[in-house]
Short mmCIF file of C-alpha atoms and ligand atoms in Angstrom, two decimals:
data_model
loop_
_atom_site.label_atom_id
_atom_site.label_comp_id
_atom_site.label_asym_id
_atom_site.label_seq_id
_atom_site.Cartn_x
_atom_site.Cartn_y
_atom_site.Cartn_z
CA MET A 1 -37.69 16.82 5.91
CA PRO A 2 -38.11 13.33 4.51
CA VAL A 3 -36.43 12.79 1.15
CA LEU A 4 -38.32 11.28 -1.76
CA VAL A 5 -36.64 10.16 -4.99
CA MET A 6 -38.68 10.52 -8.19
CA LYS A 7 -37.28 9.21 -11.46
CA PHE A 8 -38.71 10.16 -14.84
CA GLY A 9 -37.87 8.00 -17.84
CA GLY A 10 -37.38 9.17 -21.42
CA THR A 11 -41.05 9.13 -22.46
CA SER A 12 -41.96 11.15 -19.33
CA VAL A 13 -39.60 13.98 -20.32
CA ALA A 14 -39.93 13.68 -24.10
CA SER A 15 -41.08 17.29 -24.60
CA LEU A 16 -41.43 20.52 -22.64
CA ASP A 17 -45.11 19.72 -22.11
CA LYS A 18 -44.28 16.33 -20.64
CA ILE A 19 -41.56 17.89 -18.47
CA LYS A 20 -44.18 20.32 -17.24
CA SER A 21 -46.61 17.60 -16.20
CA ALA A 22 -43.77 15.70 -14.53
CA ALA A 23 -42.87 18.91 -12.69
CA GLU A 24 -46.45 19.14 -11.47
CA ARG A 25 -46.10 15.74 -9.83
CA VAL A 26 -42.90 16.93 -8.20
CA ALA A 27 -44.70 20.07 -7.00
CA PHE A 28 -47.37 17.90 -5.40
CA GLU A 29 -44.77 15.95 -3.40
CA VAL A 30 -43.02 19.18 -2.38
CA SER A 31 -46.29 20.58 -1.05
CA ALA A 32 -46.79 17.32 0.84
CA GLY A 33 -43.61 18.18 2.72
CA HIS A 34 -40.90 16.23 0.94
CA SER A 35 -37.48 17.29 -0.12
CA VAL A 36 -37.34 15.76 -3.56
CA ILE A 37 -34.46 14.37 -5.59
CA VAL A 38 -35.57 14.11 -9.19
CA ILE A 39 -33.58 11.81 -11.45
CA VAL A 40 -34.13 12.35 -15.15
CA SER A 41 -33.41 10.29 -18.26
CA ALA A 42 -32.69 11.85 -21.62
CA MET A 43 -35.65 12.68 -23.84
CA ALA A 44 -37.03 9.54 -25.51
CA GLY A 45 -34.87 8.54 -28.47
CA LYS A 46 -32.08 10.97 -27.56
CA THR A 47 -29.57 8.44 -26.25
CA ASN A 48 -30.02 6.23 -29.34
CA GLU A 49 -29.38 9.26 -31.51
CA LEU A 50 -26.17 10.05 -29.60
CA VAL A 51 -24.99 6.43 -29.77
CA GLU A 52 -25.48 6.47 -33.54
CA LEU A 53 -23.47 9.66 -33.87
CA VAL A 54 -20.61 8.09 -31.94
CA ASN A 55 -20.75 4.94 -34.05
CA ALA A 56 -20.63 7.04 -37.18
CA THR A 57 -17.26 8.52 -36.20
CA SER A 58 -15.44 5.20 -36.10
CA PRO A 59 -16.28 1.62 -35.16
CA LEU A 60 -13.29 1.68 -32.81
CA TYR A 61 -14.17 4.72 -30.77
CA ASP A 62 -12.64 5.88 -27.50
CA ALA A 63 -15.03 4.64 -24.78
CA ARG A 64 -14.34 7.72 -22.64
CA GLU A 65 -15.56 10.03 -25.38
CA TYR A 66 -18.54 7.73 -26.00
CA ASP A 67 -19.54 8.41 -22.39
CA ALA A 68 -18.92 12.14 -22.77
CA VAL A 69 -21.33 12.20 -25.72
CA VAL A 70 -24.09 9.80 -24.67
CA SER A 71 -24.35 11.21 -21.14
CA SER A 72 -25.24 14.63 -22.53
CA GLY A 73 -28.94 13.86 -23.14
CA GLU A 74 -29.51 13.78 -19.39
CA ASN A 75 -27.81 17.16 -18.88
CA GLU A 76 -30.38 18.73 -21.18
CA THR A 77 -33.42 17.30 -19.36
CA ALA A 78 -31.97 18.02 -15.90
CA GLY A 79 -31.57 21.72 -16.74
CA LEU A 80 -34.99 21.92 -18.38
CA MET A 81 -36.66 20.25 -15.41
CA ALA A 82 -35.00 22.68 -12.97
CA LEU A 83 -36.05 25.65 -15.13
CA THR A 84 -39.63 24.36 -15.30
CA LEU A 85 -39.78 23.94 -11.52
CA GLN A 86 -38.44 27.46 -11.06
CA THR A 87 -41.28 28.84 -13.20
CA MET A 88 -43.59 27.21 -10.64
CA ASP A 89 -41.79 29.06 -7.83
CA ILE A 90 -40.18 25.92 -6.49
CA PRO A 91 -36.56 26.37 -5.40
CA ALA A 92 -34.75 23.87 -7.61
CA ARG A 93 -31.42 23.42 -9.34
CA SER A 94 -29.81 20.82 -11.55
CA TRP A 95 -26.76 18.64 -10.87
CA GLN A 96 -24.73 16.73 -13.37
CA GLY A 97 -23.22 13.50 -12.13
CA TRP A 98 -19.73 14.99 -11.63
CA GLN A 99 -21.11 17.84 -9.55
CA VAL A 100 -22.62 15.60 -6.87
CA PRO A 101 -20.25 13.74 -7.45
CA VAL A 102 -21.63 10.30 -8.31
CA LYS A 103 -18.40 8.33 -7.91
CA THR A 104 -18.19 5.30 -10.20
CA SER A 105 -15.76 2.67 -11.40
CA SER A 106 -13.92 3.47 -14.60
CA ALA A 107 -15.62 0.78 -16.70
CA HIS A 108 -16.79 3.17 -19.39
CA SER A 109 -20.31 2.56 -20.75
CA SER A 110 -21.05 0.12 -17.93
CA ALA A 111 -19.65 1.81 -14.84
CA ARG A 112 -20.79 0.86 -11.35
CA ILE A 113 -21.72 3.42 -8.74
CA GLU A 114 -19.28 3.28 -5.83
CA GLU A 115 -20.31 6.19 -3.66
CA ILE A 116 -22.69 9.12 -3.56
CA PRO A 117 -21.65 11.76 -1.03
CA THR A 118 -24.75 13.50 0.27
CA GLU A 119 -23.21 16.70 1.70
CA ASN A 120 -23.52 18.97 -1.32
CA ILE A 121 -27.18 18.32 -1.89
CA MET A 122 -28.04 18.15 1.84
CA THR A 123 -26.44 21.56 2.39
CA LYS A 124 -28.63 23.01 -0.35
CA PHE A 125 -31.71 21.38 1.14
CA SER A 126 -30.90 22.93 4.50
CA GLU A 127 -30.55 26.33 2.79
CA GLY A 128 -34.10 26.10 1.47
CA MET A 129 -33.75 24.32 -1.83
CA ARG A 130 -36.65 21.87 -2.26
CA VAL A 131 -35.76 19.93 -5.36
CA ALA A 132 -32.41 18.61 -6.57
CA VAL A 133 -32.68 17.58 -10.19
CA VAL A 134 -29.94 15.09 -11.00
CA ALA A 135 -28.95 13.85 -14.45
CA GLY A 136 -29.34 10.07 -14.38
CA PHE A 137 -27.14 7.48 -16.07
CA GLN A 138 -23.83 9.30 -15.48
CA GLY A 139 -21.00 9.58 -13.00
CA LEU A 140 -17.37 10.42 -12.49
CA SER A 141 -14.46 7.99 -12.46
CA GLU A 142 -11.52 8.25 -10.10
CA SER A 143 -9.40 9.59 -12.92
CA GLY A 144 -11.86 12.43 -13.39
CA ARG A 145 -13.62 11.23 -16.53
CA VAL A 146 -17.37 11.19 -17.17
CA THR A 147 -18.81 7.65 -17.10
CA THR A 148 -22.18 6.12 -17.95
CA LEU A 149 -23.89 3.21 -16.23
CA GLY A 150 -25.16 1.16 -19.18
CA ARG A 151 -28.44 1.50 -21.06
CA GLY A 152 -31.37 2.01 -18.74
CA GLY A 153 -28.93 3.19 -16.06
CA SER A 154 -31.05 6.05 -14.75
CA ASP A 155 -33.07 3.51 -12.79
CA THR A 156 -29.88 2.53 -11.02
CA THR A 157 -29.00 6.18 -10.40
CA ALA A 158 -32.41 6.64 -8.79
CA VAL A 159 -32.13 3.63 -6.49
CA ALA A 160 -28.58 4.54 -5.51
CA PHE A 161 -29.70 8.05 -4.51
CA ALA A 162 -32.61 6.62 -2.54
CA ALA A 163 -30.18 4.37 -0.67
CA ALA A 164 -27.61 7.13 -0.08
CA PHE A 165 -30.18 9.65 1.16
CA ASP A 166 -32.21 7.07 3.08
CA ALA A 167 -35.27 8.13 1.09
CA THR A 168 -38.77 7.14 2.16
CA ARG A 169 -39.35 5.71 -1.31
CA CYS A 170 -38.05 5.67 -4.85
CA ASP A 171 -40.81 6.30 -7.41
CA ILE A 172 -39.99 5.30 -10.97
CA TYR A 173 -42.27 7.11 -13.41
CA THR A 174 -42.50 5.40 -16.76
CA ASP A 175 -44.93 4.80 -19.65
CA VAL A 176 -46.54 1.70 -18.14
CA ASP A 177 -48.61 1.79 -14.99
CA GLY A 178 -46.80 -1.00 -13.19
CA ILE A 179 -45.48 -4.53 -13.37
CA TYR A 180 -47.83 -7.01 -15.01
CA THR A 181 -48.37 -10.74 -14.65
CA THR A 182 -47.24 -10.93 -18.27
CA ASP A 183 -46.95 -8.72 -21.33
CA PRO A 184 -50.43 -7.19 -21.90
CA ARG A 185 -49.70 -7.19 -25.64
CA ILE A 186 -49.75 -10.99 -25.55
CA THR A 187 -52.90 -11.46 -23.49
CA ASN A 188 -55.52 -8.99 -22.40
CA LYS A 189 -55.91 -11.09 -19.27
CA ALA A 190 -52.61 -9.72 -17.97
CA ARG A 191 -53.09 -8.00 -14.61
CA LYS A 192 -51.16 -5.30 -12.84
CA LEU A 193 -49.55 -6.52 -9.62
CA ASN A 194 -49.94 -4.26 -6.61
CA LYS A 195 -46.83 -5.72 -5.00
CA ILE A 196 -43.98 -7.89 -6.14
CA SER A 197 -40.93 -9.06 -4.21
CA PHE A 198 -37.41 -8.00 -5.12
CA GLU A 199 -36.51 -11.61 -5.95
CA GLU A 200 -39.41 -12.01 -8.35
CA MET A 201 -38.74 -8.65 -9.95
CA LEU A 202 -35.10 -9.60 -10.45
CA GLU A 203 -36.11 -12.73 -12.31
CA LEU A 204 -38.63 -10.82 -14.39
CA ALA A 205 -36.22 -7.96 -15.08
CA SER A 206 -33.47 -10.27 -16.26
CA LEU A 207 -35.94 -12.35 -18.25
CA GLY A 208 -36.81 -9.46 -20.44
CA ALA A 209 -39.55 -7.48 -18.72
CA LYS A 210 -37.65 -4.33 -19.55
CA VAL A 211 -39.31 -1.92 -17.15
CA LEU A 212 -36.42 -1.66 -14.69
CA GLN A 213 -32.70 -2.06 -15.23
CA THR A 214 -31.74 -5.30 -13.50
CA ARG A 215 -28.98 -3.64 -11.50
CA SER A 216 -31.42 -1.17 -10.01
CA VAL A 217 -33.45 -4.05 -8.57
CA GLU A 218 -30.32 -5.72 -7.19
CA LEU A 219 -29.38 -2.47 -5.51
CA ALA A 220 -32.89 -1.92 -4.14
CA MET A 221 -32.84 -5.41 -2.67
CA ARG A 222 -29.43 -4.95 -1.09
CA TYR A 223 -30.33 -1.63 0.55
CA SER A 224 -34.04 -2.34 1.15
CA VAL A 225 -35.14 0.60 -0.94
CA LYS A 226 -38.90 0.67 -1.44
CA LEU A 227 -39.38 0.97 -5.17
CA ARG A 228 -42.61 1.97 -6.86
CA VAL A 229 -43.14 1.72 -10.61
CA LEU A 230 -45.93 3.92 -11.93
CA SER A 231 -47.14 5.76 -15.00
CA SER A 232 -46.46 9.44 -15.44
CA PHE A 233 -49.54 9.70 -17.66
CA ASP A 234 -52.29 8.41 -15.35
CA GLU A 235 -54.05 10.33 -12.62
CA PRO A 236 -52.45 9.18 -9.36
CA ASN A 237 -54.69 7.21 -6.99
CA SER A 238 -54.29 4.89 -4.05
CA ASN A 239 -53.95 1.90 -6.37
CA SER A 240 -51.22 3.51 -8.47
CA GLY A 241 -48.34 1.45 -9.72
CA THR A 242 -46.59 -1.61 -8.37
CA LEU A 243 -44.57 -1.65 -5.19
CA VAL A 244 -41.36 -3.67 -5.43
CA CYS A 245 -40.56 -4.60 -1.86
CA SER A 246 -39.16 -7.25 0.42
CA GLU A 247 -40.94 -10.57 0.75
CA GLU A 248 -41.97 -9.82 4.33
CA GLU A 249 -44.18 -6.98 3.17
CA ILE A 250 -46.24 -9.32 1.02
CA MET A 251 -48.83 -11.15 3.08
CA GLU A 252 -49.80 -13.94 0.72
CA SER A 253 -47.13 -14.78 -1.77
CA ASN A 254 -48.32 -16.02 -5.15
CA VAL A 255 -47.22 -19.46 -6.23
CA VAL A 256 -46.67 -17.93 -9.66
CA SER A 257 -46.64 -14.14 -10.00
CA GLY A 258 -45.70 -13.78 -13.61
CA ILE A 259 -44.97 -15.43 -16.93
CA ALA A 260 -41.98 -13.94 -18.73
CA TYR A 261 -40.69 -14.62 -22.20
CA SER A 262 -37.58 -13.87 -24.16
CA LYS A 263 -36.88 -14.13 -27.85
CA ASP A 264 -33.22 -13.37 -27.42
CA GLU A 265 -32.11 -16.83 -26.46
CA ALA A 266 -30.61 -19.43 -28.84
CA LYS A 267 -30.21 -23.17 -28.41
CA MET A 268 -26.80 -24.66 -29.19
CA THR A 269 -26.24 -28.41 -29.48
CA LEU A 270 -22.96 -30.28 -29.68
CA ILE A 271 -23.57 -33.64 -31.32
CA SER A 272 -21.62 -36.68 -30.29
CA VAL A 273 -19.15 -35.53 -27.67
CA ALA A 274 -17.09 -38.06 -25.77
CA ASP A 275 -18.73 -38.90 -22.44
CA ARG A 276 -15.76 -38.75 -20.10
CA PRO A 277 -14.86 -36.96 -16.88
CA GLY A 278 -14.02 -33.32 -17.51
CA ILE A 279 -15.98 -32.96 -20.73
CA ALA A 280 -18.40 -30.39 -19.32
CA ALA A 281 -15.48 -28.35 -18.03
CA ALA A 282 -13.77 -28.62 -21.41
CA ILE A 283 -16.88 -27.27 -23.14
CA PHE A 284 -18.02 -24.60 -20.71
CA GLY A 285 -14.52 -23.39 -19.80
CA PRO A 286 -13.84 -21.85 -23.23
CA LEU A 287 -17.39 -20.47 -23.33
CA SER A 288 -16.93 -18.72 -20.04
CA GLU A 289 -13.52 -17.38 -21.11
CA ALA A 290 -15.25 -15.92 -24.16
CA SER A 291 -17.83 -14.34 -21.77
CA VAL A 292 -20.72 -16.31 -23.24
CA ASN A 293 -23.67 -16.09 -20.91
CA VAL A 294 -24.82 -19.72 -20.70
CA ASP A 295 -28.20 -20.18 -19.07
CA MET A 296 -29.73 -23.64 -19.51
CA ILE A 297 -27.77 -26.86 -19.94
CA ILE A 298 -28.79 -30.41 -20.83
CA GLN A 299 -26.54 -33.41 -21.18
CA ASN A 300 -28.19 -36.38 -22.83
CA ILE A 301 -27.72 -39.97 -21.71
CA ALA A 302 -24.62 -41.45 -23.32
CA GLU A 303 -24.72 -44.23 -25.84
CA GLU A 304 -21.54 -46.11 -26.65
CA GLY A 305 -19.51 -43.48 -24.87
CA ARG A 306 -20.86 -40.53 -26.91
CA THR A 307 -23.45 -37.99 -25.83
CA ASP A 308 -25.11 -34.75 -27.01
CA MET A 309 -24.76 -31.57 -25.01
CA THR A 310 -27.26 -28.71 -25.35
CA PHE A 311 -27.11 -25.25 -23.84
CA SER A 312 -28.76 -21.88 -24.35
CA CYS A 313 -27.12 -18.47 -24.69
CA PRO A 314 -28.17 -15.00 -25.90
CA THR A 315 -28.74 -14.94 -29.67
CA ASP A 316 -26.17 -12.22 -30.19
CA GLN A 317 -23.50 -14.43 -28.60
CA VAL A 318 -23.99 -17.39 -30.95
CA LEU A 319 -21.05 -16.45 -33.17
CA ILE A 320 -18.73 -15.99 -30.20
CA ALA A 321 -19.85 -19.36 -28.80
CA GLN A 322 -19.25 -21.08 -32.12
CA GLU A 323 -15.81 -19.57 -32.38
CA ALA A 324 -14.90 -20.61 -28.84
CA LEU A 325 -16.09 -24.20 -29.32
CA ASN A 326 -14.57 -24.67 -32.77
CA GLY A 327 -11.32 -23.26 -31.37
CA ALA A 328 -11.37 -25.75 -28.49
CA LYS A 329 -12.01 -28.54 -31.00
CA LYS A 330 -9.10 -27.49 -33.17
CA GLU A 331 -6.80 -27.51 -30.17
CA GLY A 332 -7.97 -31.02 -29.36
CA HIS A 333 -9.63 -30.18 -26.01
CA ILE A 334 -13.05 -31.35 -27.14
CA ASN A 335 -14.41 -33.45 -29.96
CA PHE A 336 -17.86 -33.27 -31.50
CA SER A 337 -19.27 -34.19 -34.89
CA GLN A 338 -21.53 -31.19 -35.31
CA LEU A 339 -22.43 -27.90 -33.66
CA ILE A 340 -26.01 -26.84 -34.31
CA ALA A 341 -27.35 -23.38 -33.50
CA ASP A 342 -31.13 -22.97 -33.31
CA THR A 343 -32.18 -19.34 -33.08
CA ASN A 344 -35.86 -20.10 -33.67
CA VAL A 345 -36.60 -20.65 -30.02
CA ALA A 346 -38.15 -18.69 -27.19
CA LYS A 347 -37.66 -18.98 -23.46
CA ILE A 348 -40.80 -18.99 -21.32
CA SER A 349 -40.53 -18.71 -17.56
CA ALA A 350 -42.92 -18.95 -14.66
CA VAL A 351 -41.77 -16.92 -11.65
CA GLY A 352 -43.10 -16.90 -8.10
CA ILE A 353 -41.74 -16.96 -4.55
CA GLY A 354 -44.60 -19.25 -3.51
CA MET A 355 -42.90 -22.03 -5.49
CA ARG A 356 -40.52 -22.46 -2.60
CA SER A 357 -43.26 -23.93 -0.46
CA GLN A 358 -45.59 -25.39 -3.05
CA SER A 359 -44.89 -28.49 -5.10
CA GLY A 360 -46.31 -29.42 -8.48
CA VAL A 361 -45.63 -26.14 -10.27
CA ALA A 362 -43.26 -27.70 -12.78
CA ALA A 363 -45.63 -30.60 -13.42
CA LYS A 364 -48.49 -28.17 -14.06
CA MET A 365 -46.36 -26.11 -16.41
CA PHE A 366 -45.25 -29.14 -18.43
CA ARG A 367 -48.78 -30.56 -18.60
CA THR A 368 -50.19 -27.25 -19.80
CA LEU A 369 -47.65 -27.04 -22.59
CA SER A 370 -48.16 -30.66 -23.57
CA ASP A 371 -51.95 -30.14 -23.73
CA GLU A 372 -51.26 -27.45 -26.31
CA GLY A 373 -48.98 -29.79 -28.24
CA ILE A 374 -45.92 -27.65 -27.47
CA ASN A 375 -42.66 -29.54 -27.29
CA ILE A 376 -40.18 -28.57 -24.55
CA LYS A 377 -36.60 -28.53 -25.77
CA VAL A 378 -34.68 -27.49 -22.67
CA ILE A 379 -35.66 -27.01 -19.02
CA ALA A 380 -33.99 -25.03 -16.27
CA THR A 381 -35.17 -24.30 -12.76
CA SER A 382 -34.22 -22.19 -9.79
CA GLU A 383 -35.86 -21.86 -6.41
CA ILE A 384 -38.47 -19.41 -7.67
CA LYS A 385 -38.41 -19.93 -11.45
CA ILE A 386 -39.01 -22.60 -14.07
CA SER A 387 -37.87 -21.86 -17.60
CA VAL A 388 -38.40 -23.83 -20.77
CA LEU A 389 -37.13 -23.39 -24.29
CA ILE A 390 -39.73 -23.99 -27.01
CA ASP A 391 -40.22 -23.28 -30.71
CA ARG A 392 -40.53 -19.52 -31.20
CA LYS A 393 -43.78 -19.89 -33.14
CA TYR A 394 -45.54 -21.19 -30.01
CA MET A 395 -44.35 -18.39 -27.76
CA GLU A 396 -47.62 -16.47 -27.53
CA LEU A 397 -49.72 -19.60 -27.16
CA ALA A 398 -47.45 -20.81 -24.37
CA VAL A 399 -47.63 -17.51 -22.49
CA GLN A 400 -51.42 -17.37 -22.83
CA SER A 401 -52.05 -20.94 -21.75
CA LEU A 402 -49.67 -20.73 -18.78
CA HIS A 403 -51.22 -17.42 -17.72
CA ASP A 404 -54.61 -19.20 -17.74
CA ALA A 405 -53.33 -22.36 -16.07
CA PHE A 406 -51.89 -20.48 -13.11
CA GLY A 407 -55.01 -18.31 -12.75
CA LEU A 408 -53.06 -15.09 -13.10
CA GLU A 409 -56.02 -13.03 -14.30
CA LYS A 410 -57.40 -13.31 -10.76
CA ILE A 411 -54.28 -12.03 -9.08
CA THR A 412 -54.31 -8.74 -7.14
N1 LIG B 501 -30.92 7.58 -21.36
C1 LIG B 501 -30.28 6.34 -21.03
C2 LIG B 501 -30.78 5.25 -21.94
O1 LIG B 501 -31.59 5.48 -22.82
C3 LIG B 501 -30.43 5.98 -19.60
C4 LIG B 501 -31.86 5.81 -19.14
O2 LIG B 501 -32.77 6.39 -19.73
O3 LIG B 501 -32.08 5.11 -18.15
O4 LIG B 501 -30.36 4.13 -21.82
MG1 MG B 502 -35.69 2.54 -18.67
#
């Protein structure tokens, strides 16, 4: 029997009633002839609650016990889902990560899945079981400890199971009905995409469209897992959700498929650094050693041997970046007159695989922003993405005008 993976996020299992309606969707797929692996998250809010409890014990907690505590929310929903399915006469049982076992690295709170042996669950399927309910987000390290995969990790559990069991598809049930051209809260012209490529989804996921954990998309791309994102609250129909798939399955690629934004990026400027060979290495070396995630970089034209260097990094890494750069200055590796952190910025990005073959996208983006009187502070590009840093107060205007400029309300 073909295997289907269905993942239900926290809002889809937030109460017994919600678990029941999720179970009805599972029942439908079982009657359609699938063996189903259901991956569940913890009830909405549960993991936050558990994290707070751990933090309240001590700021310097044992990461292994953190994982033991925060993984428990998924055990609860896995058992409840199996019980609910049993009341519907569907042969089902629950599995915690260690029972499968989902083998992971030992990086507690951000472990990586290394292997998922399929024998245990396959044997049960062959004995007549129809649904394996697996607790998402958790695994087992080589030393026999419970691990977790990082916040949002159930998505990654789901994709990893789909890859391991060669599933026909991996359906991610969530509280939105798919992936949109931009955040519908910013413009009501936002449209649901029927299909999006892995590459585009990766850019959107890492840019702050928080529907899927970035690692789950990476994994889906690597193993060609067909991913579908859909709402667990809507009536299913043929147009349900968004399919995240390989580029080849998309007939006409959009030049721009989506406009993403992020408020979590800060702009850092070093004023008056010596313009000499090795200066970039001297600045970005210490930043990388301090694990600062630098995204965009600009080096200004030098005047009288001095230049300004600007880069962006996540807002919550500003202090670490300052420390690293001031440290390097003290040790005499770099010299600057001032280090300015601007946290009042937003990053806006246009993403689309069609950019590879179409020119003029950057020009159009810059012209649109300039027509609105929005100043661009920093620019970065990749093959399928153009990002700009602007004043935070123009964020919504920028998203709306770019969404209009690229005709995204007409996308299907
Ligand atoms: N419950 C975990 C979290 O809230 C994992 C997940 O839901 O994906 O991060
Ligand atoms: Mg999630």
